[in-house]
Amino acid sequence: MTELKLPSIDYAAISPILIMLGTALLGVLVEALVPRRWRHVVQLTLALLAVLAALTMVVLSADERIITAGQALAIDGPTLFLQGAILVLAAMALLLIGDRSVERGGAFVAQAAVTAESADDRRQAEGRNGLTEVYPLTTFAIGGMLIFVAANDLLTMFIALEVFSLPLYLLCALARRRRLLSQEAAMKYFLLGAYASAFFLFGVALIYGFTAGIPGRSAGVDFATIHAAVGESPASPVLLFAGMALLAIGLLFKAAAAPFHVWTPDVYQGAPTPVTGFMAACTKVAAFGALLRVFQVAFADANWDFTPVLGAVAVLTMLVGAVLAVTQTDIKRLLAYSSIANAGYLLVGVLAPSRDGLAGTMFYLVAYGFSVLAAFAVVTLVRDDDGEATHLSRWAGLGRRSPFFAALFTFILLAFAGIPLTSGFTSKFAIFGPALEGGQAWLVIAGVLTSMILAFPYLRVVVMMWLSEPGESTPTVMVPGGLTSAALMIGVLATLVLGVAPAPLLDLAAGAAEFVR
Amino acid sequence: MSNFPFLSVLTVAPLVGALVVAFLPRHRPELAKQVAFAWSLLVLVLSVVMWVSFNAGGDRFQFRESYSWIPNWGVSFTFAADGIALVMLMLIAVLVPLVILASWHDAESSKRSVPVYFALLLVLECTMIGVFAAADVFLFYVFFEVMLVPMYFLIGSYGGHQRQYAAVKFFLYSLVGGLFMLAAVIGLWVVGGKTFDWQALSQVDISTGTERWLFLGFFLAFAIKAPFFPFHTWLPDAGGAAPAGAAALLVGVLDKVGTFGILRYCLPLFPEASKWFAPWALALGVIGIVYAALLAVGQNDLKRLVSYTSIAHFGFIGVGIFAFTTQAGTGAVLYMLNHGLATGLLFLVVGMLISRRGSSLISDFGGAGKLVPVLAGVLFFAGLASLALPGTAPFISEFLVLIGTFTVNKPVAVIATLGIILAAAYVLWMVQRTTQGTLNPALTEVDGMRRDLNLREKVVVAPLIALIVLLGFFPKPVTDVINPAVQATMDDIGRTDPAPSVGGTVQEAAK
């Protein structure tokens, strides 16, 4: 009988993951043991401390370049950079999630199981405190994302995908107001997400089959084996192509790339706005982290085969996002389509097969995450008696009512439009430069053309806010409490700093931009 | 003084002033106006000192400064000015204080904050100076794009009729051009070995196909900005809707960025492509001269009329640039300056008329000269300068462009000369319908029309009139500065002026 050998695990290197998952479990205990009135404070503090601790561990192991836990986890430059990005952005999202000053009781439902639109539901919307299970759920999701960007084999990746997706499905359903919309969003996200996971899993199976039969190597789904198999496997390349396509579907779904984007506007609109911000920032980082690793590590040698297809997806994504954003009348849906278009730009970065391309993509993810979280932070503030006023017509004249917040939002919109001196411009440059260098001029042209289209909806919002007169129904902007203010200011400042002085983060990204195999 | 960092200080100073003005209390608009005016005078004084310390016979680029910005991409804050840029910087420094003075009461008619209006003017000055002073392609692009933002709010928040439409159209047109340029900028960066330094890039050899594409990217942005036919449709809307002061800056300076960009970037960086595309550019210029002049004749809105005349003038500048002779090139640059003075004056005077009458329609005037004789006189003078009457500065530039073009391309020069006749038509007819003839009885009922130019307004127009007359008789100080820079640009594209000859006799004699 062969002896079962335990894989060696570098606990220090994977400690960020352990901290987040451990805190999530602790959070479940807090729900059971701590009195109700203390839970909110305890949970929020616990989650923030955990994120801080995990971030500290990421910083401390900044020079780590290893593959650990068997072949399951790769702790290398991109992993650490993206983990750090996820943690920083998640901390901002937690500030938004934890805010109870803007809406009495917070943005979350008090009792999720109450029938929507019933008398009970109206009562809970009036101001009973939201449920605090959102914190362990968020912490689980963060933990899953940290594994997702570190996963070094497809099965670990699949498990991480589920670990961060399931809490997100639940979180989407927990909006305090417009319960039906929120539940519909969660249902849609869950069903489509489950499909996408199934595609992914099927892809894993096909790839496993493809790797079998190389002399001197056992079959497997870790990236080193797949990488070797792409060159040497005697199996039919159909297995490889079909497997790659199915994997891509699963990942592109999470990244919200066309034609797998249809869930995005509905989910972004229905989900509680802090959760929307969390998804737009952190899920995007995680999804693109995985895409980068799968296509630049495992399938690097097949790039002649996937580049045209992914390029077409990128162009389609940019077009769909930009064109449909023009027609939107709801600010959350507009930001959703903008996020789709941004997924397209990020795909251009994924297809730039160089260190600069990888660094540029990572820079873009961070810059976009800060801006989009700040944007959703502003959305939470514009409200009337029925909660957030998300219809664009309601934003008319906002610049006259609340010039400060309108100015901040204008700045973020200019960043999305790619005006210089904002991170939106530097990040576009960071992606288009390497892409052009890599000979993908057509993607850059498409990116530039769609940027023009996309500028129009952003500008329309600016016109609404500043050049229109405020009407009867123009809502007031709440003066936010400390938590939302902090998140908003961090986002806006980061957008400015990364636009004016991007060199430090670019250096960091460039130093981290190398995968280990 | 030549070691003083003029260009960076000039760029930053208005921005600091803008911040100061913006944070002045909203209920003290007078203070904001005074601070803004004083600040722009300070910039003017500094510019004059810079003008004096510029050595016309010295290096092509002077006052060079360079500070690292984004080393990862080879981007730096590099400033340097050649003669062309220097002239444009002077134009900005002269126009901005006058515009501030002329717009003293403009912002009050809107319900918006008065200090913000003046802060936006100063921000605009900062970006305009930056765009002419930059010697780093990335830095140029940054200013080129950021310039849109203050102008957008000036038109959109403080403009007249249809201001929202005009502001958005202005922004989107410019952004479209800018994004094409961004693609070309990135392309240039890749083929140029990851540097943005103008001087390094002008040494790079680029393959013919790539060079043409990159030229097109830049040219499109500049042609929209200038604007050349057929990319001009945004200007009448923006010029018609913008407050008069902002319109004077828009047409007087902002649009020059387009022609300046062609001279500084398209020609030296892509010489072969410039020559290849020159016939097309000349055609656009000639069409613009005639077409815009014809449209100007038919306008009933004063500000739109002035906007169309500018498009015609930009046609002249385009022809001057792409004729590739030193004379025509010098004429084009001189035209950029003179047009800024003449059309700036015309816009400001027209603005004074409009604010008195409360309408910009020519048909609402008639015989205004009987009520406001001095104002009518200034309008007449501005009109004459605009149609390039000998003795005014624009005549010299127009003449230089035409003779410079005639030596290499007779048909173009001949058609362009038609533009002079059309210019006389639209200017004189406009003057006739507004200030001459029988008095429109409706005018006497308007209070404003009984007030002629006050002291503030006289102070605004006097320097411009003086400069137009002075440069009309004695352009040498300016041409001395421009000539070497234009000569160097022509060297960059490898064109030399045709040898002067009298018919065929010289060649025959040589045989």
PDB file of N, CA, C and O in Angstrom, chain A residues 42-71:
ATOM      1  N   VAL A  42     -19.805  44.727  16.614  1.00  0.00           N
ATOM      2  CA  VAL A  42     -18.806  43.661  16.739  1.00  0.00           C
ATOM      3  C   VAL A  42     -18.466  43.084  15.373  1.00  0.00           C
ATOM      4  O   VAL A  42     -17.289  42.918  15.015  1.00  0.00           O
ATOM      5  N   GLN A  43     -19.524  42.814  14.586  1.00  0.00           N
ATOM      6  CA  GLN A  43     -19.291  42.196  13.274  1.00  0.00           C
ATOM      7  C   GLN A  43     -18.475  43.106  12.368  1.00  0.00           C
ATOM      8  O   GLN A  43     -17.534  42.665  11.706  1.00  0.00           O
ATOM      9  N   LEU A  44     -18.862  44.379  12.337  1.00  0.00           N
ATOM     10  CA  LEU A  44     -18.162  45.309  11.444  1.00  0.00           C
ATOM     11  C   LEU A  44     -16.694  45.445  11.855  1.00  0.00           C
ATOM     12  O   LEU A  44     -15.781  45.371  11.025  1.00  0.00           O
ATOM     13  N   THR A  45     -16.477  45.599  13.177  1.00  0.00           N
ATOM     14  CA  THR A  45     -15.105  45.729  13.661  1.00  0.00           C
ATOM     15  C   THR A  45     -14.301  44.485  13.323  1.00  0.00           C
ATOM     16  O   THR A  45     -13.160  44.569  12.831  1.00  0.00           O
ATOM     17  N   LEU A  46     -14.928  43.336  13.570  1.00  0.00           N
ATOM     18  CA  LEU A  46     -14.250  42.068  13.320  1.00  0.00           C
ATOM     19  C   LEU A  46     -13.853  41.955  11.837  1.00  0.00           C
ATOM     20  O   LEU A  46     -12.703  41.637  11.498  1.00  0.00           O
ATOM     21  N   ALA A  47     -14.807  42.276  10.969  1.00  0.00           N
ATOM     22  CA  ALA A  47     -14.539  42.136   9.534  1.00  0.00           C
ATOM     23  C   ALA A  47     -13.425  43.091   9.108  1.00  0.00           C
ATOM     24  O   ALA A  47     -12.506  42.705   8.374  1.00  0.00           O
ATOM     25  N   LEU A  48     -13.516  44.342   9.571  1.00  0.00           N
ATOM     26  CA  LEU A  48     -12.495  45.311   9.171  1.00  0.00           C
ATOM     27  C   LEU A  48     -11.124  44.929   9.692  1.00  0.00           C
ATOM     28  O   LEU A  48     -10.115  45.018   8.983  1.00  0.00           O
ATOM     29  N   LEU A  49     -11.105  44.466  10.972  1.00  0.00           N
ATOM     30  CA  LEU A  49      -9.820  44.038  11.544  1.00  0.00           C
ATOM     31  C   LEU A  49      -9.240  42.885  10.753  1.00  0.00           C
ATOM     32  O   LEU A  49      -8.031  42.836  10.476  1.00  0.00           O
ATOM     33  N   ALA A  50     -10.118  41.940  10.369  1.00  0.00           N
ATOM     34  CA  ALA A  50      -9.631  40.794   9.608  1.00  0.00           C
ATOM     35  C   ALA A  50      -9.031  41.241   8.288  1.00  0.00           C
ATOM     36  O   ALA A  50      -7.958  40.770   7.878  1.00  0.00           O
ATOM     37  N   VAL A  51      -9.731  42.176   7.617  1.00  0.00           N
ATOM     38  CA  VAL A  51      -9.206  42.657   6.338  1.00  0.00           C
ATOM     39  C   VAL A  51      -7.849  43.325   6.549  1.00  0.00           C
ATOM     40  O   VAL A  51      -6.896  43.099   5.787  1.00  0.00           O
ATOM     41  N   LEU A  52      -7.764  44.114   7.621  1.00  0.00           N
ATOM     42  CA  LEU A  52      -6.494  44.780   7.914  1.00  0.00           C
ATOM     43  C   LEU A  52      -5.392  43.764   8.178  1.00  0.00           C
ATOM     44  O   LEU A  52      -4.272  43.874   7.661  1.00  0.00           O
ATOM     45  N   ALA A  53      -5.716  42.755   9.002  1.00  0.00           N
ATOM     46  CA  ALA A  53      -4.721  41.737   9.333  1.00  0.00           C
ATOM     47  C   ALA A  53      -4.274  41.009   8.073  1.00  0.00           C
ATOM     48  O   ALA A  53      -3.075  40.783   7.849  1.00  0.00           O
ATOM     49  N   ALA A  54      -5.255  40.649   7.233  1.00  0.00           N
ATOM     50  CA  ALA A  54      -4.912  39.932   6.003  1.00  0.00           C
ATOM     51  C   ALA A  54      -4.040  40.803   5.106  1.00  0.00           C
ATOM     52  O   ALA A  54      -3.064  40.326   4.516  1.00  0.00           O
ATOM     53  N   LEU A  55      -4.398  42.080   5.059  1.00  0.00           N
ATOM     54  CA  LEU A  55      -3.618  43.001   4.231  1.00  0.00           C
ATOM     55  C   LEU A  55      -2.183  43.100   4.748  1.00  0.00           C
ATOM     56  O   LEU A  55      -1.218  43.101   3.972  1.00  0.00           O
ATOM     57  N   THR A  56      -2.049  43.163   6.064  1.00  0.00           N
ATOM     58  CA  THR A  56      -0.713  43.196   6.657  1.00  0.00           C
ATOM     59  C   THR A  56       0.083  41.963   6.249  1.00  0.00           C
ATOM     60  O   THR A  56       1.259  42.053   5.868  1.00  0.00           O
ATOM     61  N   MET A  57      -0.559  40.792   6.306  1.00  0.00           N
ATOM     62  CA  MET A  57       0.147  39.572   5.939  1.00  0.00           C
ATOM     63  C   MET A  57       0.549  39.597   4.465  1.00  0.00           C
ATOM     64  O   MET A  57       1.637  39.138   4.101  1.00  0.00           O
ATOM     65  N   VAL A  58      -0.332  40.144   3.627  1.00  0.00           N
ATOM     66  CA  VAL A  58       0.007  40.241   2.193  1.00  0.00           C
ATOM     67  C   VAL A  58       1.234  41.128   2.014  1.00  0.00           C
ATOM     68  O   VAL A  58       2.171  40.793   1.281  1.00  0.00           O
ATOM     69  N   VAL A  59       1.230  42.243   2.727  1.00  0.00           N
ATOM     70  CA  VAL A  59       2.364  43.172   2.586  1.00  0.00           C
ATOM     71  C   VAL A  59       3.645  42.507   3.088  1.00  0.00           C
ATOM     72  O   VAL A  59       4.714  42.615   2.470  1.00  0.00           O
ATOM     73  N   LEU A  60       3.518  41.793   4.228  1.00  0.00           N
ATOM     74  CA  LEU A  60       4.705  41.166   4.808  1.00  0.00           C
ATOM     75  C   LEU A  60       5.287  40.105   3.894  1.00  0.00           C
ATOM     76  O   LEU A  60       6.505  39.919   3.841  1.00  0.00           O
ATOM     77  N   SER A  61       4.429  39.404   3.163  1.00  0.00           N
ATOM     78  CA  SER A  61       4.965  38.340   2.297  1.00  0.00           C
ATOM     79  C   SER A  61       5.107  38.823   0.860  1.00  0.00           C
ATOM     80  O   SER A  61       5.005  38.039  -0.085  1.00  0.00           O
ATOM     81  N   ALA A  62       5.349  40.127   0.719  1.00  0.00           N
ATOM     82  CA  ALA A  62       5.363  40.705  -0.627  1.00  0.00           C
ATOM     83  C   ALA A  62       6.387  40.054  -1.553  1.00  0.00           C
ATOM     84  O   ALA A  62       6.203  40.052  -2.762  1.00  0.00           O
ATOM     85  N   ASP A  63       7.449  39.486  -0.995  1.00  0.00           N
ATOM     86  CA  ASP A  63       8.482  38.921  -1.865  1.00  0.00           C
ATOM     87  C   ASP A  63       8.342  37.419  -2.064  1.00  0.00           C
ATOM     88  O   ASP A  63       9.189  36.781  -2.681  1.00  0.00           O
ATOM     89  N   GLU A  64       7.280  36.862  -1.499  1.00  0.00           N
ATOM     90  CA  GLU A  64       7.060  35.412  -1.596  1.00  0.00           C
ATOM     91  C   GLU A  64       6.789  35.015  -3.044  1.00  0.00           C
ATOM     92  O   GLU A  64       6.034  35.675  -3.750  1.00  0.00           O
ATOM     93  N   ARG A  65       7.460  33.989  -3.547  1.00  0.00           N
ATOM     94  CA  ARG A  65       7.139  33.471  -4.883  1.00  0.00           C
ATOM     95  C   ARG A  65       7.158  31.949  -4.808  1.00  0.00           C
ATOM     96  O   ARG A  65       8.152  31.321  -5.120  1.00  0.00           O
ATOM     97  N   ILE A  66       6.064  31.339  -4.339  1.00  0.00           N
ATOM     98  CA  ILE A  66       6.090  29.884  -4.183  1.00  0.00           C
ATOM     99  C   ILE A  66       4.773  29.264  -4.643  1.00  0.00           C
ATOM    100  O   ILE A  66       3.776  29.948  -4.811  1.00  0.00           O
ATOM    101  N   ILE A  67       4.838  27.958  -4.851  1.00  0.00           N
ATOM    102  CA  ILE A  67       3.605  27.185  -5.041  1.00  0.00           C
ATOM    103  C   ILE A  67       3.497  26.274  -3.828  1.00  0.00           C
ATOM    104  O   ILE A  67       4.447  25.582  -3.476  1.00  0.00           O
ATOM    105  N   THR A  68       2.357  26.331  -3.170  1.00  0.00           N
ATOM    106  CA  THR A  68       2.249  25.612  -1.897  1.00  0.00           C
ATOM    107  C   THR A  68       0.956  24.818  -1.863  1.00  0.00           C
ATOM    108  O   THR A  68       0.171  24.837  -2.811  1.00  0.00           O
ATOM    109  N   ALA A  69       0.757  24.108  -0.745  1.00  0.00           N
ATOM    110  CA  ALA A  69      -0.416  23.253  -0.563  1.00  0.00           C
ATOM    111  C   ALA A  69      -0.533  22.283  -1.728  1.00  0.00           C
ATOM    112  O   ALA A  69      -1.528  22.258  -2.455  1.00  0.00           O
ATOM    113  N   GLY A  70       0.492  21.483  -1.908  1.00  0.00           N
ATOM    114  CA  GLY A  70       0.541  20.623  -3.077  1.00  0.00           C
ATOM    115  C   GLY A  70       0.767  21.516  -4.280  1.00  0.00           C
ATOM    116  O   GLY A  70       1.662  22.337  -4.306  1.00  0.00           O
ATOM    117  N   GLN A  71      -0.069  21.371  -5.278  1.00  0.00           N
ATOM    118  CA  GLN A  71       0.014  22.288  -6.412  1.00  0.00           C
ATOM    119  C   GLN A  71      -1.167  23.248  -6.397  1.00  0.00           C
ATOM    120  O   GLN A  71      -1.486  23.866  -7.403  1.00  0.00           O
TER     121      GLN A  71
END
